[in-house]
CSV table of C-alpha atoms in Angstrom, one decimal:
chain,number,residue,atom,x,y,z
K,297,MET,CA,0.0,0.0,0.0
K,298,HIS,CA,1.5,3.3,-1.0
K,299,PHE,CA,0.6,7.0,-0.5
K,300,ILE,CA,1.7,10.1,-2.5
K,301,ASP,CA,1.3,13.7,-1.4
K,302,GLU,CA,-0.6,15.6,-4.0
K,303,ALA,CA,1.3,18.9,-3.4
K,304,THR,CA,4.9,17.7,-3.0
K,305,LEU,CA,4.8,14.2,-4.6
K,306,PHE,CA,6.4,12.8,-1.4
K,307,HIS,CA,5.9,9.0,-1.8
K,308,VAL,CA,5.8,6.4,1.0
K,309,GLY,CA,4.6,2.8,1.1
K,310,VAL,CA,4.6,-0.3,3.3
K,311,HIS,CA,4.0,-4.0,2.8
K,312,SER,CA,0.3,-4.7,3.6
K,313,GLY,CA,-2.4,-7.3,3.2
K,314,ARG,CA,-5.9,-6.6,1.8
K,315,SER,CA,-8.0,-7.0,4.9
K,316,PHE,CA,-9.5,-4.0,6.7
K,317,GLU,CA,-7.3,-4.3,9.8
K,318,GLU,CA,-4.1,-4.5,7.6
K,319,GLN,CA,-5.1,-1.6,5.5
K,320,VAL,CA,-5.8,0.6,8.5
K,321,HIS,CA,-2.5,-0.4,10.1
K,322,ALA,CA,-0.7,0.4,6.8
K,323,LEU,CA,-2.3,3.9,6.6
K,324,GLU,CA,-1.5,4.7,10.3
K,325,THR,CA,2.1,3.4,10.0
K,326,ALA,CA,3.0,5.0,6.7
K,327,TRP,CA,1.2,8.3,7.0
K,328,THR,CA,-1.0,9.1,9.9
K,329,GLN,CA,1.5,8.6,12.7
K,330,TRP,CA,3.9,11.3,11.4
K,331,ALA,CA,1.8,13.5,9.0
K,332,GLY,CA,-1.6,13.3,10.7
K,333,PRO,CA,-4.9,12.5,9.0
K,334,CYS,CA,-5.1,13.8,5.4
K,335,LYS,CA,-8.0,16.0,4.3
K,336,LEU,CA,-8.8,14.1,1.1
K,337,ILE,CA,-7.8,10.6,-0.1
K,338,TYR,CA,-8.1,9.2,-3.6
K,339,LEU,CA,-9.0,5.5,-3.8
K,340,ASP,CA,-9.8,3.0,-6.5
K,341,PRO,CA,-13.0,1.0,-6.1
K,342,ALA,CA,-11.4,-2.1,-4.6
K,343,GLY,CA,-13.4,-4.4,-2.4
K,344,GLU,CA,-11.6,-3.6,0.8
K,345,TYR,CA,-12.4,0.1,0.3
K,346,ALA,CA,-16.1,-0.4,-0.2
K,347,THR,CA,-16.9,-1.7,3.2
K,348,GLU,CA,-18.9,-0.1,6.0
K,349,ALA,CA,-16.0,-0.6,8.4
K,350,TRP,CA,-13.6,1.4,6.2
K,351,ALA,CA,-16.2,4.2,5.7
K,352,THR,CA,-16.7,4.4,9.5
K,353,TYR,CA,-12.9,4.6,10.1
K,354,LEU,CA,-12.4,7.4,7.5
K,355,GLN,CA,-15.4,9.3,9.0
K,356,SER,CA,-13.9,9.0,12.5
K,357,GLU,CA,-10.6,10.6,11.2
K,358,GLY,CA,-12.4,13.3,9.3
K,359,ILE,CA,-11.1,12.2,5.9
K,360,LYS,CA,-13.0,12.8,2.7
K,361,VAL,CA,-12.9,10.2,-0.1
K,362,SER,CA,-12.8,10.6,-3.8
K,363,MET,CA,-13.2,7.2,-5.5
K,364,THR,CA,-12.6,6.5,-9.1
K,365,ALA,CA,-15.0,4.7,-11.4
K,366,ALA,CA,-14.7,1.0,-12.0
K,367,GLU,CA,-12.0,0.0,-14.6
K,368,ALA,CA,-11.0,3.7,-14.9
K,369,HIS,CA,-7.6,3.7,-13.2
K,370,TRP,CA,-6.5,6.6,-15.3
K,371,GLN,CA,-8.7,8.9,-13.1
K,372,ASN,CA,-6.1,8.3,-10.4
K,373,GLY,CA,-3.3,8.5,-12.9
K,374,ARG,CA,-0.7,10.3,-10.9
K,375,CYS,CA,-0.7,7.6,-8.2
K,376,GLU,CA,-0.9,4.9,-10.8
K,377,VAL,CA,2.2,6.2,-12.7
K,378,HIS,CA,4.3,6.6,-9.6
K,379,GLY,CA,3.2,3.2,-8.3
K,380,LYS,CA,4.4,1.7,-11.6
K,381,ILE,CA,7.8,3.4,-11.2
K,382,VAL,CA,8.2,1.9,-7.8
K,383,LYS,CA,7.3,-1.5,-9.0
K,384,ASP,CA,9.8,-1.2,-11.8
K,385,MET,CA,12.5,-0.2,-9.4
K,386,LEU,CA,11.7,-3.2,-7.2
K,387,THR,CA,11.9,-5.5,-10.2
K,388,ARG,CA,15.3,-4.1,-11.2
K,389,MET,CA,16.6,-4.3,-7.6
K,390,GLU,CA,15.6,-8.0,-7.4
K,391,GLY,CA,17.5,-8.7,-10.6
K,392,ASP,CA,20.7,-7.4,-8.9
K,393,SER,CA,20.1,-9.0,-5.5
K,394,PRO,CA,17.4,-11.8,-5.2
K,395,VAL,CA,14.7,-11.3,-2.6
K,396,LEU,CA,14.5,-14.4,-0.5
K,397,THR,CA,12.5,-13.4,2.5
K,398,GLU,CA,9.9,-10.8,3.5
K,399,VAL,CA,12.5,-8.9,5.4
K,400,ASP,CA,14.5,-8.5,2.3
K,401,PHE,CA,11.5,-7.1,0.5
K,402,ARG,CA,10.8,-4.6,3.2
K,403,LYS,CA,14.4,-3.4,3.1
K,404,ASN,CA,14.2,-3.0,-0.7
K,405,LEU,CA,10.9,-1.2,-0.5
K,406,ARG,CA,12.3,1.3,2.1
K,407,GLN,CA,15.4,2.1,-0.1
K,408,ALA,CA,13.2,2.4,-3.2
K,409,PHE,CA,11.0,5.1,-1.7
K,410,ALA,CA,14.1,6.8,-0.2
K,411,ALA,CA,15.8,7.0,-3.6
K,412,LYS,CA,12.7,8.3,-5.3
K,413,ASN,CA,12.0,11.0,-2.8
K,414,SER,CA,15.7,12.2,-2.9
K,415,LEU,CA,16.3,12.1,-6.6
K,416,SER,CA,13.1,13.2,-8.3
K,417,ARG,CA,12.3,17.0,-8.6
K,418,ILE,CA,9.2,19.1,-8.1
K,419,HIS,CA,9.4,22.8,-8.8
K,420,GLY,CA,13.2,22.6,-8.6
K,421,TYR,CA,13.3,20.8,-5.2
K,422,THR,CA,13.2,17.1,-4.2
K,423,PRO,CA,9.9,15.9,-2.6
K,424,GLU,CA,11.7,15.4,0.8
K,425,GLN,CA,13.0,19.0,0.7
K,426,CYS,CA,9.5,20.3,-0.1
K,427,LEU,CA,7.9,18.3,2.7
K,428,LEU,CA,10.6,18.0,5.4
K,429,GLY,CA,12.5,21.2,4.6
K,430,LYS,CA,15.8,19.3,4.2
K,431,SER,CA,17.5,16.4,2.5
K,432,ARG,CA,17.9,13.2,4.5
K,433,ALA,CA,21.5,12.2,5.4
K,434,LEU,CA,23.4,9.6,3.4
K,435,PRO,CA,25.6,7.5,5.8
K,436,ALA,CA,29.0,6.6,4.5
K,437,SER,CA,28.6,8.9,1.5
K,438,LEU,CA,32.0,10.0,0.3
K,439,VAL,CA,30.6,13.4,-0.9
K,440,SER,CA,28.1,14.3,1.8
K,441,ASP,CA,29.1,12.4,5.0
K,442,ASP,CA,32.1,13.7,7.0
K,443,ASP,CA,31.6,11.3,9.9
K,444,ALA,CA,34.4,8.8,10.0
K,445,SER,CA,32.4,6.3,12.1
K,446,SER,CA,30.2,5.2,9.2
K,447,HIS,CA,33.2,4.8,6.9
K,448,VAL,CA,35.0,2.7,9.5
K,449,LEU,CA,32.0,0.5,9.9
K,450,ALA,CA,31.7,0.1,6.1
K,451,GLU,CA,35.3,-1.3,6.0
K,452,SER,CA,34.9,-3.5,9.0
K,453,ASN,CA,34.9,-7.3,8.7
K,454,SER,CA,32.5,-7.8,11.6
K,455,PRO,CA,28.9,-9.0,11.2
K,456,GLU,CA,27.8,-5.5,11.7
K,457,GLY,CA,30.1,-4.2,9.0
K,458,GLN,CA,28.7,-6.9,6.6
K,459,TRP,CA,25.1,-5.9,7.4
K,460,PHE,CA,26.0,-2.2,6.8
K,461,ARG,CA,27.6,-3.0,3.4
K,462,ASP,CA,24.5,-4.9,2.4
K,463,SER,CA,22.4,-1.8,3.2
K,464,LEU,CA,24.7,0.4,1.2
K,465,GLN,CA,24.4,-2.0,-1.8
K,466,ARG,CA,20.6,-1.8,-1.6
K,467,ARG,CA,20.8,2.0,-1.5
K,468,GLU,CA,23.0,1.9,-4.6
K,469,ALA,CA,20.7,-0.5,-6.4
K,470,ALA,CA,17.7,1.6,-5.6
K,471,ARG,CA,19.3,4.7,-7.0
K,472,LYS,CA,20.4,3.0,-10.1
K,473,ALA,CA,16.9,1.5,-10.5
K,474,PHE,CA,15.3,4.9,-10.2
K,475,VAL,CA,17.5,6.5,-12.8
K,476,ARG,CA,16.7,3.6,-15.2
K,477,ALA,CA,13.0,3.8,-14.5
K,478,ASP,CA,13.0,7.6,-14.9
K,479,ASN,CA,14.5,7.2,-18.3
K,480,ASP,CA,12.5,4.2,-19.5
K,481,SER,CA,11.1,4.5,-23.0
K,482,ALA,CA,8.1,2.3,-22.2
K,483,PHE,CA,6.9,4.7,-19.5
K,484,ARG,CA,7.5,7.6,-21.8
K,485,ARG,CA,5.3,6.1,-24.5
K,486,ALA,CA,2.6,5.4,-22.0
K,487,LEU,CA,2.6,9.0,-20.8
K,488,LEU,CA,2.3,10.2,-24.4
K,489,ARG,CA,-0.6,7.9,-25.0
K,490,ARG,CA,-2.5,8.7,-21.8
K,491,SER,CA,-6.2,8.9,-21.8
K,492,ARG,CA,-7.7,12.3,-22.3
K,493,PRO,CA,-11.3,13.3,-21.5
K,494,GLY,CA,-13.6,13.6,-24.6
K,495,VAL,CA,-15.6,16.6,-25.5
K,496,LEU,CA,-19.0,14.9,-25.0
K,497,THR,CA,-21.1,15.9,-22.0
K,498,PHE,CA,-23.9,13.8,-20.7
K,499,GLU,CA,-27.2,15.0,-19.1
K,500,PRO,CA,-29.7,13.1,-17.0
K,501,LYS,CA,-32.2,11.0,-19.0
K,502,ASP,CA,-29.6,10.6,-21.9
K,503,TRP,CA,-29.4,7.1,-23.4
K,504,VAL,CA,-25.9,5.7,-23.6
K,505,LEU,CA,-23.9,2.5,-23.9
K,506,TYR,CA,-21.1,1.7,-21.5
K,507,TRP,CA,-18.0,-0.4,-22.0
K,508,ARG,CA,-17.0,-3.3,-19.8
K,509,ARG,CA,-14.0,-5.7,-20.0
K,510,SER,CA,-14.6,-9.4,-20.3
K,511,LYS,CA,-13.8,-11.2,-17.0
K,512,GLY,CA,-12.8,-14.4,-18.7
K,513,ASN,CA,-9.6,-15.4,-20.5
K,514,ASN,CA,-11.2,-15.0,-23.9
K,515,ARG,CA,-8.4,-13.5,-26.1
K,516,LEU,CA,-10.8,-12.7,-29.0
K,517,GLU,CA,-13.1,-10.5,-26.9
K,518,HIS,CA,-11.4,-8.1,-24.5
K,519,GLY,CA,-14.7,-6.3,-23.8
K,520,ARG,CA,-17.9,-5.1,-25.3
K,521,TRP,CA,-20.6,-2.4,-25.1
K,522,HIS,CA,-23.6,-2.9,-22.9
K,523,GLY,CA,-26.9,-1.1,-22.8
K,524,PRO,CA,-28.6,1.2,-23.7
K,525,ALA,CA,-28.6,2.6,-20.2
K,526,GLN,CA,-30.1,5.8,-19.0
K,527,VAL,CA,-28.1,8.6,-17.3
K,528,ILE,CA,-29.3,9.3,-13.7
K,529,VAL,CA,-26.9,12.0,-12.6
K,530,VAL,CA,-23.4,13.3,-13.4
K,531,GLU,CA,-21.0,13.5,-10.5
K,532,GLY,CA,-18.4,16.2,-11.3
K,533,LYS,CA,-16.3,15.4,-14.3
K,534,LYS,CA,-15.2,11.9,-13.5
K,535,VAL,CA,-18.3,9.8,-12.7
K,536,VAL,CA,-21.6,9.2,-14.5
K,537,TRP,CA,-24.3,7.2,-12.7
K,538,LEU,CA,-26.4,5.0,-15.0
K,539,SER,CA,-29.5,2.8,-14.6
K,540,HIS,CA,-29.6,-0.4,-16.6
K,541,LEU,CA,-31.8,-3.5,-15.9
K,542,GLY,CA,-32.7,-2.3,-12.4
K,543,ARG,CA,-29.0,-1.9,-11.5
K,544,ILE,CA,-27.0,1.3,-10.7
K,545,ILE,CA,-23.8,1.5,-12.6
K,546,ARG,CA,-20.9,3.9,-11.8
K,547,ALA,CA,-19.0,4.7,-15.0
K,548,SER,CA,-16.4,7.0,-16.3
K,549,PRO,CA,-17.2,9.5,-19.2
K,550,GLU,CA,-14.5,7.8,-21.3
K,551,GLN,CA,-16.4,4.5,-21.0
K,552,LEU,CA,-19.6,5.9,-22.5
K,553,ARG,CA,-20.9,6.7,-25.9
K,554,PRO,CA,-24.3,8.0,-27.0
K,555,ALA,CA,-26.8,5.4,-28.1
K,556,SER,CA,-27.4,5.4,-31.9
K,557,LEU,CA,-30.8,6.0,-33.4
K,558,ARG,CA,-31.2,2.3,-34.2
K,559,GLU,CA,-30.4,1.3,-30.6
K,560,TYR,CA,-32.8,3.9,-29.3
K,561,HIS,CA,-35.7,2.6,-31.5
K,562,LYS,CA,-35.1,-0.9,-30.2
K,563,LEU,CA,-35.8,0.2,-26.6
K,564,PRO,CA,-39.3,-0.8,-25.3
K,565,LYS,CA,-41.9,2.0,-25.1
K,566,ASP,CA,-44.5,2.7,-22.5
K,567,SER,CA,-48.1,3.6,-23.1
K,568,MET,CA,-47.2,7.2,-23.8
K,569,GLY,CA,-44.6,6.2,-26.4
K,570,ASN,CA,-41.6,7.2,-24.2
K,571,ALA,CA,-38.5,5.0,-24.2
K,572,MET,CA,-38.0,2.9,-21.1
K,573,ASP,CA,-35.4,0.5,-19.7
K,574,GLU,CA,-35.5,-3.2,-20.6
K,575,THR,CA,-37.0,-5.8,-18.2
K,576,PRO,CA,-35.1,-5.4,-15.0
K,577,ARG,CA,-33.0,-8.4,-14.0
K,578,GLY,CA,-30.9,-7.0,-11.2
K,579,ARG,CA,-30.3,-9.0,-8.1
K,580,GLY,CA,-32.6,-8.0,-5.3
K,581,TYR,CA,-34.7,-5.9,-7.6
K,582,LEU,CA,-38.3,-5.3,-6.6
K,583,GLU,CA,-40.8,-3.2,-8.5
K,584,LEU,CA,-44.2,-2.3,-7.0
K,585,GLU,CA,-46.8,-2.1,-9.8
K,586,ASP,CA,-50.1,-3.5,-8.5
K,587,ILE,CA,-52.5,-1.1,-6.6
K,588,PRO,CA,-54.5,-2.9,-3.9
K,589,GLU,CA,-58.3,-2.7,-4.3
K,590,ASP,CA,-60.5,-1.2,-1.7
K,591,ASN,CA,-61.7,-4.6,-0.4
K,592,GLN,CA,-58.1,-5.6,0.1
K,593,LEU,CA,-57.1,-2.7,2.2
K,594,GLY,CA,-59.1,-4.0,5.2
K,595,GLU,CA,-61.5,-2.0,7.2
K,596,ALA,CA,-61.4,-1.7,11.0
K,597,ALA,CA,-64.3,-3.0,13.0
K,598,PRO,CA,-66.7,-0.4,14.3
K,599,SER,CA,-65.4,-0.8,17.8
K,600,GLU,CA,-61.8,-0.4,16.5
K,601,ALA,CA,-62.6,2.5,14.2
K,602,TYR,CA,-60.8,5.7,14.9
K,603,SER,CA,-62.6,8.4,16.8
K,604,PRO,CA,-61.1,11.6,18.1
K,605,SER,CA,-60.3,11.7,21.8
K,606,LEU,CA,-62.7,14.0,23.6
K,607,GLY,CA,-62.4,15.0,27.2
K,608,GLN,CA,-65.1,14.2,29.7
K,609,SER,CA,-67.9,16.6,29.7
K,610,GLY,CA,-68.1,18.8,32.8
K,611,PRO,CA,-71.0,18.7,35.2
K,612,GLN,CA,-74.3,20.1,34.0
K,613,THR,CA,-74.8,23.6,35.3
K,614,PRO,CA,-78.2,25.2,35.8
K,615,HIS,CA,-79.6,27.6,33.3
K,616,SER,CA,-78.4,31.2,33.6
K,617,THR,CA,-81.9,32.3,34.6
K,618,SER,CA,-82.4,29.5,37.2
K,619,GLN,CA,-82.8,30.5,40.8
K,620,PRO,CA,-80.1,29.5,43.3
K,621,ASP,CA,-80.8,26.7,45.8
K,622,ASN,CA,-83.6,25.3,43.7
K,623,GLU,CA,-85.8,28.3,44.4
K,624,GLU,CA,-89.0,28.8,42.4
K,625,PHE,CA,-89.4,31.3,39.6
K,626,PRO,CA,-91.8,34.1,40.4
K,627,PRO,CA,-95.3,33.3,39.2
K,628,ASP,CA,-96.7,34.6,36.0
K,629,SER,CA,-98.6,37.9,36.6
K,630,GLY,CA,-101.3,36.9,34.1
K,631,HIS,CA,-102.1,33.5,35.7
K,632,GLY,CA,-101.3,33.9,39.3
K,633,THR,CA,-99.9,30.4,39.6
K,634,SER,CA,-96.5,29.5,40.9
K,635,ALA,CA,-93.7,28.7,38.5
K,636,PRO,CA,-92.5,25.1,38.5
K,637,SER,CA,-89.5,24.2,40.5
K,638,LEU,CA,-86.1,23.7,38.9
K,639,GLY,CA,-86.7,20.0,38.4
K,640,ASN,CA,-89.7,20.7,36.1
K,641,GLU,CA,-88.1,23.7,34.3
K,642,GLU,CA,-86.6,21.8,31.4
K,643,SER,CA,-89.8,19.9,30.6
K,644,GLU,CA,-91.9,23.0,30.4
K,645,GLN,CA,-89.3,24.7,28.3
K,646,GLY,CA,-89.5,21.9,25.9
K,647,ASP,CA,-93.3,22.2,25.6
K,648,ASP,CA,-93.8,25.9,25.1
K,649,GLY,CA,-90.3,27.0,24.1
K,650,ASP,CA,-90.2,29.6,26.9
K,651,ASP,CA,-86.6,29.7,28.1
K,652,GLY,CA,-87.5,31.9,31.1
K,653,LYS,CA,-85.2,34.7,30.3
K,654,LEU,CA,-85.8,38.1,32.0
K,655,GLU,CA,-86.0,41.4,30.2
K,656,PRO,CA,-83.2,43.8,30.7
K,657,HIS,CA,-85.2,46.0,33.0
K,658,GLU,CA,-86.2,43.0,35.1
K,659,ILE,CA,-82.7,42.0,36.0
K,660,PRO,CA,-82.2,42.8,39.7
K,661,VAL,CA,-79.4,45.0,40.9
K,662,PRO,CA,-77.9,44.1,44.3
K,663,ASP,CA,-78.1,46.7,47.1
K,664,SER,CA,-75.0,48.2,48.7
K,665,ASP,CA,-74.6,51.1,50.9
K,666,ASP,CA,-71.3,52.2,49.6
K,667,GLY,CA,-71.4,50.6,46.2
K,668,LYS,CA,-68.7,48.1,47.1
K,669,TYR,CA,-69.1,44.6,48.6
K,670,SER,CA,-67.0,41.6,49.1
K,671,LEU,CA,-67.5,38.8,46.6
K,672,PHE,CA,-66.7,36.2,49.2
K,673,ASP,CA,-68.6,37.6,52.2
K,674,GLU,CA,-71.3,35.1,53.1
K,675,THR,CA,-73.4,37.5,55.0
K,676,GLU,CA,-73.5,39.9,52.2
K,677,VAL,CA,-74.5,37.2,49.7
K,678,LEU,CA,-77.5,36.1,51.9
K,679,LYS,CA,-78.5,39.8,52.2
K,680,GLN,CA,-78.4,40.2,48.4
K,681,ARG,CA,-80.6,37.1,47.9
K,682,ALA,CA,-83.2,38.4,50.3
K,683,ASN,CA,-83.3,41.8,48.6
K,684,ARG,CA,-83.6,40.1,45.3
K,685,ARG,CA,-86.7,38.1,46.3
K,686,GLU,CA,-88.4,41.2,47.7
K,687,LYS,CA,-87.8,43.1,44.5
K,688,LEU,CA,-89.1,40.2,42.4
K,689,LYS,CA,-92.3,40.0,44.4
K,690,TRP,CA,-92.8,43.8,44.1
K,691,LEU,CA,-92.2,43.7,40.4
K,692,HIS,CA,-95.0,41.0,40.0
K,693,GLY,CA,-97.5,42.9,42.1
K,694,GLU,CA,-97.7,40.7,45.2
K,695,GLN,CA,-97.1,43.5,47.6
């Protein structure tokens, strides 16, 4: 697993497996522990990077992700090119000194990245100068190392001296491999023939065909066009989302071409004559078409039917014109008979419609010497009731 800084081209890498735990350990060892979490990381759509555990880890570190489309490695071209250079360097180093153990491979890998970061140039400086602010020391270098201890160890016949000479040979082999890889004609031809984005732009609802490589070992067919598929949305300049046979496809613009008129006419049409996708065959695809009838919806029993929740009704209060303490109404002046009691009041109101309301001039006004009385004074209330009865009798001519 290797990492390259986008600004300085500083390149580091470590030996790693493909599991989630190994990938996280490689990221923390090679980059995070000394440079901190990066702001944005570019990844290819490998299986180990499309897991929920990996997404959760990146979210916890505050790292944004930009993932290339499938089979579109040129979208991460800078990392791909520098990775090929390191692979070529390791191949050349193995030709000079065979790699027998994993420890030998780790040592060669370390020297390969060290040589690349110290010999390549970016804006007139080496990547290590741009990032670290200085060039790393070269022990036992005749030009740049004045310390005699390293030179003495290089000439020693002890086991430590032999180990140090092996390290110097790996450093020399890595530097020679970088110079050869940096001047390799095959890499130069590949750079001249690199993929360039086309001038076509796609819009949602466009019908296109997409290219996919053959997964088998068929030498006669490297890949073919699939579709037509319909464009759903365009994500920036690198990714186009398609819908085909009930599946969502993530493609690169270089992998697409517009559908021809013949291919468009072969598409099935709906009742309105609009082109539609072919019969979906995607795994786990489910399309809801039928609308349930009324008798299939199911109706709740009357006892289970919904009714709004109403609060309990308050106690029935007497009519506003009823007398307090079940007192009788004053008799009618025309008949001279007593009015029914409070218990019979409602029945008589239902017969003749008389609600027993008093005229405005008949409403009694309580007496008060000073015009003020206490609302909660019991004696005053009883006095007002007595005065009211006397006035009602006087108004009806019983005095």
